[in-house]
Amino acid sequence: MPSESVLSELLAKFAATYGRDPAVVAYAPGRIEVLGNHTDYNEGYVLSAAIDYGTFFAAAPRDDGTARLTAGDIMETVEFPAAAPERSESASWSNYVKGCVALLGDRLGPPDRGFDAMFLGNVPLGSGLSSSAALECSAILALARLRGASLPKLDVAKMGQRAENEWAGVKCGLLDQASSVFGEKDALVMSDFRTCEFKPVSFPPDVCFLMCNTHAKHALVDGAYNERRDRCERAARFFAAALPHPVSALRDVSWDEWTEHHGDMDELDAKRSAHPIGEDERVLAGVELLREGDAAAFGRLMFESHESSRTYFENSCPELDAVVDAARGVPGVLGARLSGGGFGGSAVVLVERRAAETAAAALASAYARRFGSPCDVRAVSCSEGARVVRG
Ligand code: ADP
Ligand code: MG
């Protein structure tokens, strides 16, 4: 959980704005993607973690049907009928929460009264740590509790994803919300996107992660993303015809099968599909290595994952490559790779805990030597997932 000071600040601002204390407060963390890149829509596996940065969402019931919602960092308030939220053009941040309100209305029936709410967090926005999932999941938990309901974790995650897809207009898979909801302290979350099972995998206590935000954003991300998805689907159709067993997604194809058949495929389909197929195998191998407590070998899989992104999927960029290349030479670093969609954003670095501080400084200055200014580096720990903390 982020420092109690975020919660204290939220409670003080809530009281000053609404003249009373909240009846409920929920918390949801951001997340990092550790291994398993672009595997979710190929029905594969991901290892991720909830982190010790997150968002608090506080709410109190009202006697009328009005909903008042304040973003605690910018202190901007929107007002809407709790039973009939509408998408906002000007306050786009509010759509993440309005979507949650609308979907909770579908699930629990229209609310008979409104609420006053405010949220505040310390997940940097738009840096690949999923402040959006932290906001959605904390809002759903708090507003459900305010209505006396408690939803299964998977439903919270799916509702958050739908709010983001349909209300914020962001195409995202379920990974961010599932990681925020199913996170556990000192554990990674192993996600299976075919069965929608999410299980904790213990993580060695003597290592931690550094997130390096390059702030790079490369153009044509939507086009490139769609191209990758199309190629993966075409490759799955190729393997469905070529292999003797059923293939409904790349999840069903092994690396050995790829190696045997890729020469018969369209060259680019072969290249793109190598990445999710290899990633699935690395995730499964990584789970075993963590069970054995072998963080060093796990780190090598992270470097392999990045190399696969760079060469096969081509979703890296010079900034991310620079972080990963620099990480290879930093004492205490065990692995590094891009984290999330790619084409910019953040890289995740696995480092021995005792070397984390010096490694962070070394990475920031190596990046600055190359690009003129340092990337943002922050240490993150695997932390407990979303929960109601008050009320
Ligand atoms: P990421 O999830 O990687 O941080 P996104 O672009 O998916 O990046 O989500 C960021 C958006 O979520 C912000 O632009 C804002 O609209 C909304 N948001 C999330 N958390 C907050 C917050 N604490 N205050 C205001 N807006 C927030
Ligand atoms: Mg997001």
Coordinates of C-alpha atoms and ligand atoms in Angstrom, one line a residue:
M1 CA 0.0 0.0 0.0
P2 CA 1.4 3.5 -0.7
S3 CA 2.3 5.6 2.3
E4 CA -0.5 6.3 4.7
S5 CA 0.1 10.0 3.8
V6 CA -1.9 9.5 0.5
L7 CA -4.9 8.2 2.5
S8 CA -4.6 11.0 5.1
E9 CA -4.5 13.6 2.3
L10 CA -7.5 12.1 0.7
L11 CA -9.5 12.0 4.0
A12 CA -8.6 15.7 4.7
K13 CA -9.6 16.8 1.2
F14 CA -12.8 14.7 1.3
A15 CA -13.8 16.4 4.6
A16 CA -13.0 19.8 3.3
T17 CA -14.9 19.3 0.1
Y18 CA -18.0 17.4 1.3
G19 CA -18.1 18.5 5.0
R20 CA -18.1 14.9 6.4
D21 CA -16.1 11.7 6.4
P22 CA -16.4 9.0 3.8
A23 CA -18.5 5.9 4.8
V24 CA -16.2 3.6 2.7
V25 CA -12.6 3.7 1.4
A26 CA -11.2 1.2 -1.1
Y27 CA -7.7 0.8 -2.4
A28 CA -6.4 -0.7 -5.6
P29 CA -2.8 -1.0 -6.8
G30 CA -1.1 -0.4 -10.2
R31 CA 0.7 -3.3 -11.8
I32 CA 3.8 -4.4 -13.6
E33 CA 4.0 -7.0 -16.4
V34 CA 7.0 -9.2 -15.6
L35 CA 6.9 -12.0 -18.2
G36 CA 4.5 -12.9 -21.0
N37 CA 4.1 -10.1 -23.5
H38 CA 1.2 -9.9 -26.0
T39 CA 0.1 -13.3 -24.8
D40 CA -3.3 -12.3 -23.4
Y41 CA -5.2 -12.1 -26.7
N42 CA -3.5 -15.3 -27.8
E43 CA -5.1 -17.0 -24.8
G44 CA -1.8 -17.5 -23.1
Y45 CA 0.0 -16.9 -19.9
V46 CA 1.3 -13.8 -18.1
L47 CA 3.3 -13.3 -14.9
S48 CA 2.6 -9.8 -13.5
A49 CA 2.4 -8.2 -10.0
A50 CA 0.4 -5.7 -8.1
I51 CA 2.7 -3.0 -6.8
D52 CA 3.1 -0.7 -3.8
Y53 CA 1.7 2.2 -5.7
G54 CA -2.1 2.6 -5.9
T55 CA -5.2 4.6 -5.7
F56 CA -7.6 5.2 -2.8
F57 CA -11.3 5.8 -3.5
A58 CA -13.5 7.3 -0.8
A59 CA -17.3 7.6 -0.9
A60 CA -20.3 8.6 1.3
P61 CA -24.0 8.1 0.5
R62 CA -26.2 11.1 -0.3
D63 CA -30.0 11.4 0.4
D64 CA -30.7 12.5 -3.2
G65 CA -29.9 10.9 -6.5
T66 CA -26.9 13.1 -7.3
A67 CA -23.3 11.7 -7.7
R68 CA -20.5 14.1 -7.0
L69 CA -17.0 12.9 -8.0
T70 CA -13.7 14.7 -7.4
A71 CA -10.3 13.9 -8.7
G72 CA -8.3 14.6 -5.6
D73 CA -5.0 15.5 -7.3
I74 CA -6.4 18.2 -9.6
M75 CA -9.5 18.9 -7.4
E76 CA -11.9 18.9 -10.3
T77 CA -15.4 17.8 -9.5
V78 CA -18.1 16.5 -11.8
E79 CA -21.8 16.0 -10.9
F80 CA -24.2 13.6 -12.6
P81 CA -27.3 11.5 -11.8
A82 CA -26.1 8.3 -10.1
A83 CA -28.7 6.3 -12.0
A84 CA -27.8 7.7 -15.4
P85 CA -24.2 8.7 -15.9
E86 CA -23.2 10.0 -19.3
R87 CA -19.8 10.1 -20.9
S88 CA -18.0 13.4 -20.5
E89 CA -15.9 15.0 -23.2
S90 CA -14.2 17.6 -21.1
A91 CA -13.4 15.6 -17.9
S92 CA -12.2 12.4 -19.6
W93 CA -10.8 11.1 -16.3
S94 CA -14.4 10.9 -15.0
N95 CA -15.4 8.4 -17.7
Y96 CA -13.3 5.6 -16.0
V97 CA -15.5 6.0 -12.9
K98 CA -18.8 6.7 -14.7
G99 CA -18.4 3.5 -16.5
C100 CA -18.0 1.7 -13.2
V101 CA -21.1 3.4 -11.8
A102 CA -23.1 2.4 -14.9
L103 CA -21.9 -1.2 -14.9
L104 CA -22.6 -1.5 -11.2
G105 CA -26.1 -0.2 -11.9
D106 CA -26.5 -3.0 -14.5
R107 CA -25.3 -5.5 -12.1
L108 CA -27.1 -4.4 -8.9
G109 CA -30.0 -2.5 -10.3
P110 CA -30.4 1.3 -10.5
P111 CA -29.1 2.9 -7.3
D112 CA -31.8 4.5 -5.1
R113 CA -29.5 7.3 -4.0
G114 CA -26.4 9.1 -5.0
F115 CA -23.0 9.6 -3.4
D116 CA -20.1 12.0 -2.8
A117 CA -16.8 10.5 -3.9
M118 CA -13.1 11.4 -4.2
F119 CA -10.0 9.5 -5.3
L120 CA -6.3 10.1 -4.9
G121 CA -3.4 7.9 -5.7
N122 CA 0.4 7.8 -6.4
V123 CA 0.5 5.7 -9.6
P124 CA 2.1 8.0 -12.2
L125 CA -0.5 8.5 -14.9
G126 CA 0.2 7.0 -18.3
S127 CA 3.6 5.5 -17.4
G128 CA 2.7 1.8 -17.9
L129 CA 1.9 1.1 -14.3
S130 CA -1.8 1.1 -15.0
S131 CA -3.2 4.0 -13.0
S132 CA -6.4 3.4 -15.0
A133 CA -7.0 -0.1 -13.6
A134 CA -6.1 1.2 -10.1
L135 CA -8.8 3.8 -10.5
E136 CA -11.5 1.5 -11.9
C137 CA -10.9 -1.3 -9.4
S138 CA -10.8 1.0 -6.3
A139 CA -14.0 2.7 -7.6
I140 CA -15.9 -0.5 -8.1
L141 CA -14.9 -1.9 -4.7
A142 CA -15.9 1.3 -2.9
L143 CA -19.1 2.0 -4.7
A144 CA -20.3 -1.7 -4.5
R145 CA -19.6 -1.7 -0.8
L146 CA -21.5 1.6 -0.4
R147 CA -24.5 -0.3 -1.9
G148 CA -23.9 -3.2 0.5
A149 CA -22.6 -5.5 -2.2
S150 CA -19.4 -7.5 -2.4
L151 CA -18.4 -8.8 -5.8
P152 CA -16.2 -11.7 -6.7
K153 CA -12.7 -10.6 -7.7
L154 CA -12.9 -11.7 -11.3
D155 CA -16.1 -9.7 -11.7
V156 CA -14.5 -6.6 -10.3
A157 CA -11.6 -7.1 -12.8
K158 CA -14.0 -7.7 -15.8
M159 CA -16.2 -4.7 -14.8
G160 CA -13.1 -2.5 -14.7
Q161 CA -12.0 -3.7 -18.1
R162 CA -15.4 -3.1 -19.6
A163 CA -15.5 0.4 -18.1
E164 CA -12.2 1.2 -19.7
N165 CA -13.2 -0.4 -23.1
E166 CA -16.7 1.1 -23.3
W167 CA -16.5 4.3 -21.3
A168 CA -12.9 5.5 -21.6
G169 CA -12.6 4.1 -25.2
V170 CA -9.4 2.3 -24.4
K171 CA -8.9 -1.2 -25.9
C172 CA -7.3 -3.2 -23.1
G173 CA -7.1 -6.8 -22.2
L174 CA -7.9 -8.1 -18.7
L175 CA -4.3 -8.2 -17.4
D176 CA -4.2 -4.8 -15.7
Q177 CA -7.4 -5.2 -13.7
A178 CA -6.7 -8.9 -12.9
S179 CA -3.2 -8.0 -11.6
S180 CA -4.6 -5.2 -9.5
V181 CA -7.3 -7.4 -8.0
F182 CA -5.5 -10.7 -7.6
G183 CA -2.1 -9.3 -6.4
E184 CA -0.6 -10.7 -3.3
K185 CA 2.3 -9.5 -1.1
D186 CA 5.7 -11.0 -2.2
A187 CA 4.1 -12.9 -5.0
L188 CA 3.6 -12.6 -8.8
V189 CA 0.2 -13.3 -10.3
M190 CA 0.2 -16.1 -12.9
S191 CA -2.7 -15.4 -15.3
D192 CA -4.1 -18.0 -17.7
F193 CA -6.1 -16.1 -20.3
R194 CA -7.9 -19.1 -21.6
T195 CA -9.3 -20.4 -18.3
C196 CA -9.3 -17.0 -16.5
E197 CA -7.5 -18.5 -13.6
F198 CA -5.2 -16.2 -11.6
K199 CA -2.8 -17.8 -9.1
P200 CA -0.1 -16.4 -6.8
V201 CA 3.5 -17.5 -7.3
S202 CA 5.9 -16.8 -4.4
F203 CA 8.6 -14.4 -5.3
P204 CA 12.1 -14.4 -3.6
P205 CA 12.3 -11.7 -0.9
D206 CA 15.9 -10.7 -1.7
V207 CA 15.1 -9.4 -5.2
C208 CA 12.8 -6.5 -6.3
F209 CA 11.9 -4.6 -9.5
L210 CA 12.9 -1.3 -10.9
M211 CA 10.4 0.4 -13.3
C212 CA 12.2 2.6 -15.8
N213 CA 9.8 5.0 -17.5
T214 CA 11.3 6.3 -20.7
H215 CA 8.3 8.6 -21.5
A216 CA 8.9 7.5 -25.1
K217 CA 5.7 7.4 -27.2
H218 CA 6.1 6.2 -30.8
A219 CA 3.6 7.0 -33.4
L220 CA 1.3 4.5 -35.2
V221 CA 0.9 2.5 -32.1
D222 CA -2.7 1.6 -32.9
G223 CA -1.8 0.5 -36.4
A224 CA 1.2 -1.5 -35.2
Y225 CA -0.9 -3.1 -32.5
N226 CA -3.6 -4.2 -35.0
E227 CA -1.0 -5.6 -37.4
R228 CA 0.4 -7.7 -34.5
R229 CA -3.0 -9.0 -33.7
D230 CA -3.8 -9.8 -37.3
R231 CA -0.5 -11.6 -37.8
C232 CA -1.1 -13.7 -34.6
E233 CA -4.6 -14.7 -35.8
R234 CA -3.3 -15.6 -39.3
A235 CA -0.5 -17.7 -37.7
A236 CA -3.0 -19.5 -35.5
R237 CA -5.0 -20.4 -38.6
F238 CA -1.9 -21.7 -40.3
F239 CA -1.1 -23.9 -37.3
A240 CA -4.7 -25.1 -37.1
A241 CA -4.3 -26.5 -40.6
A242 CA -0.7 -27.7 -40.2
L243 CA -0.8 -29.5 -36.9
P244 CA -2.5 -32.8 -36.0
H245 CA -4.1 -31.4 -32.8
P246 CA -6.7 -28.6 -32.3
V247 CA -5.4 -25.0 -32.4
S248 CA -7.8 -22.3 -31.6
A249 CA -5.1 -19.7 -30.5
L250 CA -1.3 -19.5 -30.5
R251 CA -1.5 -20.8 -26.9
D252 CA -1.9 -24.2 -28.5
V253 CA 1.4 -24.1 -30.4
S254 CA 4.7 -25.1 -28.9
W255 CA 8.1 -23.6 -29.7
D256 CA 9.1 -27.0 -31.2
E257 CA 6.1 -26.9 -33.5
W258 CA 7.0 -23.3 -34.5
T259 CA 10.6 -24.3 -35.2
E260 CA 9.4 -27.2 -37.3
H261 CA 6.8 -25.4 -39.4
H262 CA 7.9 -21.7 -39.6
G263 CA 9.7 -22.2 -42.9
D264 CA 6.3 -23.0 -44.5
M265 CA 4.6 -19.8 -43.2
D266 CA 4.3 -16.3 -44.5
E267 CA 7.6 -14.8 -43.2
L268 CA 6.1 -12.0 -41.2
D269 CA 3.4 -14.2 -39.7
A270 CA 6.2 -16.6 -38.6
K271 CA 8.2 -13.8 -37.1
R272 CA 5.3 -12.2 -35.2
S273 CA 3.9 -15.5 -33.9
A274 CA 7.3 -16.6 -32.5
H275 CA 7.0 -14.0 -29.8
P276 CA 3.7 -15.0 -28.0
I277 CA 4.6 -18.7 -28.5
G278 CA 8.1 -18.2 -27.0
E279 CA 6.6 -16.0 -24.2
D280 CA 4.1 -18.7 -23.1
E281 CA 7.0 -21.2 -22.7
R282 CA 9.1 -18.6 -20.8
V283 CA 6.2 -17.9 -18.4
L284 CA 5.8 -21.6 -17.7
A285 CA 9.5 -22.1 -17.3
G286 CA 9.6 -18.9 -15.1
V287 CA 7.0 -20.3 -12.7
E288 CA 9.1 -23.4 -12.2
L289 CA 12.3 -21.3 -11.6
L290 CA 10.5 -19.2 -9.0
R291 CA 9.3 -22.4 -7.3
E292 CA 13.0 -23.4 -7.1
G293 CA 13.9 -19.9 -5.9
D294 CA 16.2 -19.3 -8.9
A295 CA 15.9 -15.6 -9.5
A296 CA 19.1 -15.4 -11.6
A297 CA 17.7 -17.9 -14.2
F298 CA 14.3 -16.1 -14.0
G299 CA 16.1 -12.9 -14.9
R300 CA 17.7 -14.5 -17.9
L301 CA 14.2 -15.3 -19.2
M302 CA 13.4 -11.6 -18.9
F303 CA 16.4 -10.7 -21.1
E304 CA 15.3 -13.4 -23.6
S305 CA 11.8 -12.0 -23.5
H306 CA 13.1 -8.5 -24.5
E307 CA 15.2 -10.0 -27.3
S308 CA 12.1 -11.7 -28.6
S309 CA 10.2 -8.4 -28.5
R310 CA 13.0 -6.6 -30.3
T311 CA 13.7 -9.1 -33.0
Y312 CA 10.4 -11.0 -33.6
F313 CA 7.6 -8.8 -32.5
E314 CA 9.4 -5.5 -33.2
N315 CA 7.5 -3.8 -30.4
S316 CA 10.6 -2.3 -28.7
C317 CA 12.2 1.0 -29.5
P318 CA 15.7 2.6 -29.0
E319 CA 14.8 4.0 -25.6
L320 CA 13.6 0.7 -24.2
D321 CA 16.6 -1.1 -25.8
A322 CA 18.9 1.4 -24.2
V323 CA 17.5 0.6 -20.7
V324 CA 17.8 -3.1 -21.3
D325 CA 21.3 -2.9 -22.8
A326 CA 22.5 -0.7 -19.9
A327 CA 20.9 -3.1 -17.4
R328 CA 23.0 -6.0 -18.6
G329 CA 26.1 -4.2 -17.3
V330 CA 24.8 -3.0 -14.0
P331 CA 25.9 -4.9 -10.9
G332 CA 23.1 -6.7 -9.1
V333 CA 20.7 -6.7 -12.2
L334 CA 19.4 -10.1 -13.1
G335 CA 17.1 -9.3 -15.9
A336 CA 15.3 -6.6 -17.9
R337 CA 12.6 -6.3 -20.5
L338 CA 10.0 -4.0 -21.8
S339 CA 6.8 -4.1 -19.8
G340 CA 3.3 -3.7 -21.4
G341 CA 2.4 -3.0 -25.0
G342 CA 5.8 -1.7 -26.1
F343 CA 6.7 0.9 -28.7
G344 CA 7.6 3.2 -25.8
G345 CA 6.7 3.3 -22.1
S346 CA 8.5 1.5 -19.4
A347 CA 11.0 -1.3 -18.9
V348 CA 11.0 -3.6 -15.9
V349 CA 14.3 -4.5 -14.3
L350 CA 14.9 -7.4 -11.8
V351 CA 17.5 -6.5 -9.3
E352 CA 19.0 -7.8 -6.1
R353 CA 17.3 -5.8 -3.3
R354 CA 20.6 -4.8 -1.7
A355 CA 21.8 -3.3 -5.1
A356 CA 18.5 -1.6 -6.0
E357 CA 19.5 1.9 -5.1
T358 CA 22.9 1.9 -6.9
A359 CA 21.4 0.1 -9.9
A360 CA 18.6 2.7 -10.1
A361 CA 21.1 5.5 -10.2
A362 CA 23.3 3.7 -12.7
L363 CA 20.4 3.1 -15.1
A364 CA 19.2 6.7 -14.9
S365 CA 22.6 8.1 -15.7
A366 CA 23.3 5.5 -18.5
Y367 CA 20.0 6.6 -20.0
A368 CA 20.9 10.3 -19.6
R369 CA 24.2 9.8 -21.3
R370 CA 22.4 8.5 -24.4
F371 CA 19.3 10.6 -24.5
G372 CA 20.3 13.8 -22.7
S373 CA 18.0 13.4 -19.7
P374 CA 17.5 10.4 -17.3
C375 CA 14.5 8.0 -17.4
D376 CA 12.4 7.9 -14.3
V377 CA 13.4 4.9 -12.2
R378 CA 11.4 3.7 -9.2
A379 CA 11.7 0.6 -7.0
V380 CA 8.5 -1.4 -6.8
S381 CA 7.6 -4.3 -4.6
C382 CA 5.0 -7.1 -5.2
S383 CA 2.1 -6.1 -3.0
E384 CA -1.4 -7.1 -1.9
G385 CA -4.2 -6.5 -4.4
A386 CA -7.3 -4.3 -4.3
R387 CA -9.5 -4.3 -1.2
V388 CA -11.9 -2.3 0.9
V389 CA -9.8 -0.6 3.6
R390 CA -12.6 1.2 5.6
G391 CA -16.3 0.7 6.0
Ligands
ADP1 P1 -1.8 4.0 -17.3 O1 -3.0 3.1 -17.0 O2 -0.7 3.3 -17.8 O3 -1.4 4.9 -16.2 P2 -3.8 5.1 -19.1 O4 -3.7 6.1 -20.2 O5 -4.4 3.8 -19.3 O6 -2.3 5.0 -18.5 O7 -4.6 5.7 -17.9 C1 -4.3 7.1 -17.5 C2 -5.6 7.9 -17.4 O8 -6.5 7.4 -16.3 C3 -5.4 9.3 -17.0 O9 -5.1 10.1 -18.2 C4 -6.7 9.7 -16.4 O10 -7.7 10.0 -17.3 C5 -7.1 8.4 -15.6 N1 -6.6 8.4 -14.2 C6 -6.1 7.4 -13.6 N2 -5.8 7.7 -12.3 C7 -6.1 9.0 -12.1 C8 -6.0 9.9 -11.0 N3 -5.5 9.5 -9.8 N4 -6.4 11.1 -11.2 C9 -6.9 11.5 -12.4 N5 -7.1 10.7 -13.5 C10 -6.7 9.5 -13.3
MG2 MG -4.1 2.0 -18.4

